[in-house]
Tab-separated table of C-alpha atoms in Angstrom:
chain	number	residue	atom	x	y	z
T	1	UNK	CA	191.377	41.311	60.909
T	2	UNK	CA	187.690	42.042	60.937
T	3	UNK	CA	186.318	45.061	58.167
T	4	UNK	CA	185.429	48.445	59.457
T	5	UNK	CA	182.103	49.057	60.535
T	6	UNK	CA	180.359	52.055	58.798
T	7	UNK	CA	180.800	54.320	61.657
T	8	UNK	CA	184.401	53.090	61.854
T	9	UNK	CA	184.877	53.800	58.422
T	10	UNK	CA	183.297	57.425	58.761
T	11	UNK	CA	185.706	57.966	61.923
T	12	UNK	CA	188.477	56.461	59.748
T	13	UNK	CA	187.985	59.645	56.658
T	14	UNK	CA	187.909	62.217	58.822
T	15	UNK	CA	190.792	61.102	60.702
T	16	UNK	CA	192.627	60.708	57.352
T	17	UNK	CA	191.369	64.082	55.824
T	18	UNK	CA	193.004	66.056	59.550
T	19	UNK	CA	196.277	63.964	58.357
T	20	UNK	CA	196.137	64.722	54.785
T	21	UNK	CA	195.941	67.979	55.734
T	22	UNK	CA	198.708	68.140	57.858
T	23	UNK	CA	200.829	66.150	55.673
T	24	UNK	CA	200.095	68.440	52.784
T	25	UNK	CA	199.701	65.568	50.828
T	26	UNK	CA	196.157	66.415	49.379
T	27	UNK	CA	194.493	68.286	51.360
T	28	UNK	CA	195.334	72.286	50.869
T	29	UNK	CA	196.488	74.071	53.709
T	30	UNK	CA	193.827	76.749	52.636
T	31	UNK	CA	191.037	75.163	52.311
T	32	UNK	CA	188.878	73.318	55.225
T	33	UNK	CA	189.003	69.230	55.408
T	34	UNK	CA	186.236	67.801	53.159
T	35	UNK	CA	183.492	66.892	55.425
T	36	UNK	CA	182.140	63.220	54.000
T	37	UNK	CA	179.245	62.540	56.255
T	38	UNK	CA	176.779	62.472	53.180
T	39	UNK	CA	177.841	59.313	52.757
T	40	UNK	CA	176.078	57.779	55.527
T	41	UNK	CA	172.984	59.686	54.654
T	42	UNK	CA	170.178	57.980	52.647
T	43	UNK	CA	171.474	59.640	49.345
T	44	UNK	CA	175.449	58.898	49.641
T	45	UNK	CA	176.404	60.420	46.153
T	46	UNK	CA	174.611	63.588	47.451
T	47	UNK	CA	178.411	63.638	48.229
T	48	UNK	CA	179.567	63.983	44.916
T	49	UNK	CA	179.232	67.939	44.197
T	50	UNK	CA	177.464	67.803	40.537
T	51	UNK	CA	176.230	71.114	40.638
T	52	UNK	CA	179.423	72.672	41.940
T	53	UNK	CA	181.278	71.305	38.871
T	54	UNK	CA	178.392	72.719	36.576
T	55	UNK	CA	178.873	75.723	37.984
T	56	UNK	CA	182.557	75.385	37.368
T	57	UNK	CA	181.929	74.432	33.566
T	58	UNK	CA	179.563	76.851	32.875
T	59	UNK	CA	181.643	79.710	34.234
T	60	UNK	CA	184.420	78.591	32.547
T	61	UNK	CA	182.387	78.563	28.980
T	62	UNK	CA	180.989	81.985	29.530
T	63	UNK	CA	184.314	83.247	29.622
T	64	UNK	CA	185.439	81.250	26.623
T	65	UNK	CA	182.884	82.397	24.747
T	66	UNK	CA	183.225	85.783	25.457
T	67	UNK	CA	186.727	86.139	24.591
T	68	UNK	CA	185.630	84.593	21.592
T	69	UNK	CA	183.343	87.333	20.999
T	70	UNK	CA	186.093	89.814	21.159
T	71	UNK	CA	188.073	88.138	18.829
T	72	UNK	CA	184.977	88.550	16.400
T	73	UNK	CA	183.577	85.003	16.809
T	74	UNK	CA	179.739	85.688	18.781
T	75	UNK	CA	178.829	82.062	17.548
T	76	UNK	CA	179.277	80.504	21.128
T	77	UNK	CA	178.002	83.125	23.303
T	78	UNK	CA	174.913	83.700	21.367
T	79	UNK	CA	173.749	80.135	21.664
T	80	UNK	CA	175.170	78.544	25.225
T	81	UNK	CA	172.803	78.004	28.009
T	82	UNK	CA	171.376	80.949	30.116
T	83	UNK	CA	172.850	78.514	33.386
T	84	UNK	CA	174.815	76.042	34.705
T	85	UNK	CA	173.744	72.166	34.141
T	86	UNK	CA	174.587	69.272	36.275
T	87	UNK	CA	176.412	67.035	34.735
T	88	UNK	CA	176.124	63.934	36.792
T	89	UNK	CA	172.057	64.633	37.628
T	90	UNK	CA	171.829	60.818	37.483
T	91	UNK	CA	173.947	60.102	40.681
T	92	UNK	CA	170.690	60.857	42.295
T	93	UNK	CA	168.857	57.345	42.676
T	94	UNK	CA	165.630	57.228	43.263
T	95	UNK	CA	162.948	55.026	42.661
T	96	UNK	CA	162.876	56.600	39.165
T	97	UNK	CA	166.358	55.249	38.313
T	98	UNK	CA	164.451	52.211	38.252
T	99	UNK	CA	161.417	52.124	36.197
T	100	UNK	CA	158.176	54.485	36.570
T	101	UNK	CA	157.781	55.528	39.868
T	102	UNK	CA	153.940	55.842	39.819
T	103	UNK	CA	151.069	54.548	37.997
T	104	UNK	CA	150.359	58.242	36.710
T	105	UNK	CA	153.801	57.898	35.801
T	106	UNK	CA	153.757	54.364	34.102
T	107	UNK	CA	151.127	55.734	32.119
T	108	UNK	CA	152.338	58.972	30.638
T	109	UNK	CA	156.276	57.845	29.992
T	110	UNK	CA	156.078	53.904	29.740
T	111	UNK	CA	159.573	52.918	30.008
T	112	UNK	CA	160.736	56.678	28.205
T	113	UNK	CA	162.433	59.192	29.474
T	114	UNK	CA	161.704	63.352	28.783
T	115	UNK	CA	164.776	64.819	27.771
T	116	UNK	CA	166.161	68.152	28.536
T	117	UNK	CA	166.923	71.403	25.748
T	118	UNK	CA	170.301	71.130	24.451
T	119	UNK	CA	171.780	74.581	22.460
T	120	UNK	CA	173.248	74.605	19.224
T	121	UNK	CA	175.984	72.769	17.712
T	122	UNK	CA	178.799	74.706	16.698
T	123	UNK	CA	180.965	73.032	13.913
T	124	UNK	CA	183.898	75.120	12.545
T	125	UNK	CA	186.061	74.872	9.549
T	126	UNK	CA	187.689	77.830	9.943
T	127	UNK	CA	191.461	77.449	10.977
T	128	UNK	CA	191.465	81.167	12.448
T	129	UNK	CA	188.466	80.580	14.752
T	130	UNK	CA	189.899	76.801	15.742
T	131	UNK	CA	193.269	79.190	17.186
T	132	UNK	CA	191.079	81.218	18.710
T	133	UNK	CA	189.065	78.523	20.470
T	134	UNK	CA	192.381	77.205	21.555
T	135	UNK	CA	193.139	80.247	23.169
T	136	UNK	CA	190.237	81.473	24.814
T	137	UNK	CA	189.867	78.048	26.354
T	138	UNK	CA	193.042	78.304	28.346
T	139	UNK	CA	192.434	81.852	28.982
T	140	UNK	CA	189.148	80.821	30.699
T	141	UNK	CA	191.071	77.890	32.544
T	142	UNK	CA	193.279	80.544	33.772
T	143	UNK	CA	191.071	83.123	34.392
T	144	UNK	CA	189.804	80.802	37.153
T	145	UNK	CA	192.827	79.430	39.144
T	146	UNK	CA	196.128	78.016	37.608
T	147	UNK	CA	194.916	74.145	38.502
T	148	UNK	CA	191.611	74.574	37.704
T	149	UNK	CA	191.304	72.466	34.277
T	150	UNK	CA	192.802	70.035	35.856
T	151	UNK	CA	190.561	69.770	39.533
T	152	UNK	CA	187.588	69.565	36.954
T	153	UNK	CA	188.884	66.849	34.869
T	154	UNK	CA	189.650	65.035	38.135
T	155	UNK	CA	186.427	65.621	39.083
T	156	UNK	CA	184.914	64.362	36.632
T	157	UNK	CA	186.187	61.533	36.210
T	158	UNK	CA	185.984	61.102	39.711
T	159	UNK	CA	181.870	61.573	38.388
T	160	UNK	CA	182.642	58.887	35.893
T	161	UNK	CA	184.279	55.721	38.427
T	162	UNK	CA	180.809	56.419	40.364
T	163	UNK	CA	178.630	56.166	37.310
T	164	UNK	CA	179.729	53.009	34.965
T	165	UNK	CA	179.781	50.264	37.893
T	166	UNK	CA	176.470	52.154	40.008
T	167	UNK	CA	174.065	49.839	38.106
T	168	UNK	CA	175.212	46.717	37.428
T	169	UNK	CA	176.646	46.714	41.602
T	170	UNK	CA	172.733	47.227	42.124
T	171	UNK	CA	171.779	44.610	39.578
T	172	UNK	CA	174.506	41.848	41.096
T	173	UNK	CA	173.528	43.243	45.087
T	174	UNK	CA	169.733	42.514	44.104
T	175	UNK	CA	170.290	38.469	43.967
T	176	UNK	CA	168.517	35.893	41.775
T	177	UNK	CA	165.442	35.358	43.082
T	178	UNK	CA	163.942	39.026	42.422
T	179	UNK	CA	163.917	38.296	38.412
T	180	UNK	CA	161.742	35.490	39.262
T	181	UNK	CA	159.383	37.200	41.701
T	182	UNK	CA	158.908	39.872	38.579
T	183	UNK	CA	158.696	37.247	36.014
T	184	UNK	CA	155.671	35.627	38.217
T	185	UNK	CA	153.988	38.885	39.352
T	186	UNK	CA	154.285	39.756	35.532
T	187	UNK	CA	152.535	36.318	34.234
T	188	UNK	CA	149.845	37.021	36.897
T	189	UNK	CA	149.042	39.497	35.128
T	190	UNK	CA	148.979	38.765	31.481
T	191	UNK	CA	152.130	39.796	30.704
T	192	UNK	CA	155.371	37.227	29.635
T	193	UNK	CA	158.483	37.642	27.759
T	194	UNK	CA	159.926	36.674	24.393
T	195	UNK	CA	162.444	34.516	26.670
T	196	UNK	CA	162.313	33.973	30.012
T	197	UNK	CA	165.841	32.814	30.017
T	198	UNK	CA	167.261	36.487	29.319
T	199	UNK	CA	164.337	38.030	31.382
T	200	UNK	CA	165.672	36.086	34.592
T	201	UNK	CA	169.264	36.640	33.280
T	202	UNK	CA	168.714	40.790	32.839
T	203	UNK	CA	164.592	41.842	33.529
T	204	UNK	CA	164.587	44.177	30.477
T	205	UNK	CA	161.020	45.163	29.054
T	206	UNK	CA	162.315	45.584	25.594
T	207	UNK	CA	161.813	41.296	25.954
T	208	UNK	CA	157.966	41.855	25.883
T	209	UNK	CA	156.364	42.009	22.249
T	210	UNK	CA	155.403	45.773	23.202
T	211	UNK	CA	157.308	49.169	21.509
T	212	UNK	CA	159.420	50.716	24.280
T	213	UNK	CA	161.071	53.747	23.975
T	214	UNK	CA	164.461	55.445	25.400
T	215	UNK	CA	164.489	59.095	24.963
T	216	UNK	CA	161.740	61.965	23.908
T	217	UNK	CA	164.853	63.768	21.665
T	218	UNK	CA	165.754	60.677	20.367
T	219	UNK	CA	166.746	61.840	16.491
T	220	UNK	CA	165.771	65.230	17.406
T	221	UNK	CA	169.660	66.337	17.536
T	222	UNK	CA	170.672	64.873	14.042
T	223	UNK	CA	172.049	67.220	11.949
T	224	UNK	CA	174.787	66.889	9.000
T	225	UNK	CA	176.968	70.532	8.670
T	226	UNK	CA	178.375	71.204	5.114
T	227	UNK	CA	181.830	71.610	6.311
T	228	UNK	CA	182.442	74.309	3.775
T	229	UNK	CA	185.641	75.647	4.244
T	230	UNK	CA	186.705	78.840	6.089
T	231	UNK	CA	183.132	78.701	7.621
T	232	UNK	CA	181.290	78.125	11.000
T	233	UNK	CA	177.786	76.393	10.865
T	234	UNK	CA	175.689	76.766	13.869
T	235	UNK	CA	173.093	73.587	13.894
T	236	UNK	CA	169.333	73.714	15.164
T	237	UNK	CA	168.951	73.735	18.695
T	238	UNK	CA	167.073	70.981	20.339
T	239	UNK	CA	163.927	71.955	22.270
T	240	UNK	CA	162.765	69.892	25.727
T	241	UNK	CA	160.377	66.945	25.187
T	242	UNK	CA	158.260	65.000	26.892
T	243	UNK	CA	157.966	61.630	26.066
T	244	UNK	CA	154.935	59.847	25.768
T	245	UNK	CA	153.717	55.549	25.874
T	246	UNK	CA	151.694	54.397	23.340
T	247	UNK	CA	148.969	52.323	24.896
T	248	UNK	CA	150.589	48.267	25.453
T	249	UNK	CA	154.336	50.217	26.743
T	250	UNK	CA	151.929	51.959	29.314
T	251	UNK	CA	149.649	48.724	29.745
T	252	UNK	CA	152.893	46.850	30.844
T	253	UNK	CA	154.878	49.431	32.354
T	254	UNK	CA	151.941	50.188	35.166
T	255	UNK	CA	152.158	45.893	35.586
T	256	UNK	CA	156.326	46.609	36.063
T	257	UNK	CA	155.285	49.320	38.477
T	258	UNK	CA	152.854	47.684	39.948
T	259	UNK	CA	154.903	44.570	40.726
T	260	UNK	CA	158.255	46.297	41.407
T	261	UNK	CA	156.214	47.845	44.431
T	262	UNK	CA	154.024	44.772	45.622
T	263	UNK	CA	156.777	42.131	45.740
T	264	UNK	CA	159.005	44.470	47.540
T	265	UNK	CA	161.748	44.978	44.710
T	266	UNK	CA	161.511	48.389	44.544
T	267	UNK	CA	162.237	48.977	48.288
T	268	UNK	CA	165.264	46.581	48.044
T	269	UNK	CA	166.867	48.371	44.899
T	270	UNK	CA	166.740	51.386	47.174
T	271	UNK	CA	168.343	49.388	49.884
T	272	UNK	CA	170.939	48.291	47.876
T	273	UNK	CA	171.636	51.544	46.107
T	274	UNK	CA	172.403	52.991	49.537
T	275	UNK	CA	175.010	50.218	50.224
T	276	UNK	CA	176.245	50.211	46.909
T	277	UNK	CA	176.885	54.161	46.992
T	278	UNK	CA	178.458	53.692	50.240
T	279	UNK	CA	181.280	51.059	48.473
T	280	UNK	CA	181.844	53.075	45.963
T	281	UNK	CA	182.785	55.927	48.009
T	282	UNK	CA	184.933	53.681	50.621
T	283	UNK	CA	186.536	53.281	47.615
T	284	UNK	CA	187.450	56.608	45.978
T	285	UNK	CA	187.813	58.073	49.645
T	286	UNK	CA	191.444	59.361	48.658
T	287	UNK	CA	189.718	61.089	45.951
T	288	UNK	CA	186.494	62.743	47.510
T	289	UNK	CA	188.946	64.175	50.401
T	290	UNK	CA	191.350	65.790	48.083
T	291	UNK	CA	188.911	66.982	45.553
T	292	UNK	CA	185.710	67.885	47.179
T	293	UNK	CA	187.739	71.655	48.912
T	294	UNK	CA	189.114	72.064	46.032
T	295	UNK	CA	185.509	72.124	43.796
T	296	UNK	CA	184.301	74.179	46.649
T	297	UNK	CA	186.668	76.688	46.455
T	298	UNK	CA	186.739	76.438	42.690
T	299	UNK	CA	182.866	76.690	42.604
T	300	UNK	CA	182.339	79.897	44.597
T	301	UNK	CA	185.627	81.465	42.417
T	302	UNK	CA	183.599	80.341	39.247
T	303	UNK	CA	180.012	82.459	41.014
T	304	UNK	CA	182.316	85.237	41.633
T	305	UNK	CA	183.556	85.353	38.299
T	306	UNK	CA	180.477	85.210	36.607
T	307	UNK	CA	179.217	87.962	38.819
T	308	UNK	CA	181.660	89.967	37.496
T	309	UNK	CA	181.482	88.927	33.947
């Protein structure tokens, strides 16, 4: 038997979602049949509805927190974030999943990344507040829809089967050769690894004899609470930072740039992105048409709520 064309496949989901739905296996009778065709768009995962599950978590939070407020403990709603957050902001590739994604870019953050603000810890070792927590948490849960906790959890680990494999499917769809087209483009222009066995292996400029950073907040967030009994510590919150290259990460990060773009490789990690995106959702279809209503729904319950809040 010969595999399903994309358009097959498309016309194959819906067809499943109408008999889902009339099975009432998955798909609730009160709620329309998910509508997949993102996924033959140029961004697939713009399937994948990150923001409507950060509105769901931050809705559910703000309630939390201000039940814990009533119940005397402000510590939470004082520090949380003034809006929701998506979670899964990385599901978006672009050509900045990959490296810099201009020279002006190369130059500024290297190889780096600028991080977003985070709020406060909030570390208790008070048994009274930890009941409290308890409860306000499934209050909020509740407060929402009776299967709500558990259409987020689903979702998000619906987030999670998308994220672990997304890169090294890219790295396996890219083929051999493009290592070795970097590798030369790189020589030509002064720059070569520690070992070019591992470059062609896994390109990875942390190979080069040059300081490459991760993440602007990196050590920013460590802090050590006392743990005193009875009390709650609220830690320092950390602020947004941009990072910056020191001079040889920028130096060879404009080269990776540079050659990512000139021998093609950065139009075919796009390429296969899209194709890889594509099998990852023919493969969690099931999941996408019984979840994606329900975080819908659950979403514009969560705005509503928070309205009303």
């Amino acid at each position: 038997m010969m595999p399903a064309t994309r358009q097959q496949f498309a016309a194959l989901v819906v067809a499943a979602a109408v008999l889902l739905s009339s099975a009432g296996c998955w798909q609730d009778e009160r709620l329309p049949a998910a509508d997949l065709s993102a996924a033959e768009s140029d961004q697939p995962f713009s399937l994948f509805l990150g923001e409507e599950l950060g509105q769901i978590d931050y809705a559910q939070l703000k309630v939390r927190n201000k039940c814990l407020a009533g119940e005397g403990y402000p510590q939470n709603l004082n520090i949380m974030l003034g809006e929701p957050r998506n979670p899964f902001r990385h599901l978006r590739i672009t050509e900045s999943s990959f490296g810099p994604a201009s020279e002006a870019e190369a130059r500024r953050i290297g190889f780096g990344r600028d991080s977003l603000s985070a709020p406060p810890s909030v570390v208790s070792s008070d048994p009274s507040y930890d009941d409290a927590y308890d409860r306000c948490t499934a209050e909020a849960w509740r407060a929402l829809s009776d299967d709500s906790q558990d259409v987020y959890y689903a979702y998000f680990e619906l987030g999670n089967k998308l994220s672990e494999p997304l890169m090294p499917l890219i790295d396996e769809g890219m083929g051999s050769q493009w290592p070795q087209k970097l590798l030369s483009c790189l020589a030509s222009k002064g720059h070569g690894p520690k070992d070019e066995a591992a470059f062609l292996k896994s390109p990875n400029p942390a190979l080069f004899d040059v300081p490459v950073g991760t993440d602007a907040a990196a050590g920013l967030d460590f802090w050590e609470p006392k743990r005193m009994p009875g009390t709650i510590e609220i830690g320092p919150a950390v602020p947004a930072s941009e990072y910056r290259a020191g001079p040889a990460e920028s130096r060879l990060a404009v080269a990776w740039f540079q050659c990512r773009r000139d021998t093609g490789m950065a139009r075919e990690q796009l390429r296969v992105a899209v194709e890889v995106q594509r099998d990852l959702i023919e493969k969690n279809e099931h999941l996408f048409v019984e979840l994606n209503p329900k975080v819908i729904d659950l979403a514009k319950q969560s705005a509503d709520l928070i309205g009303a809040a």
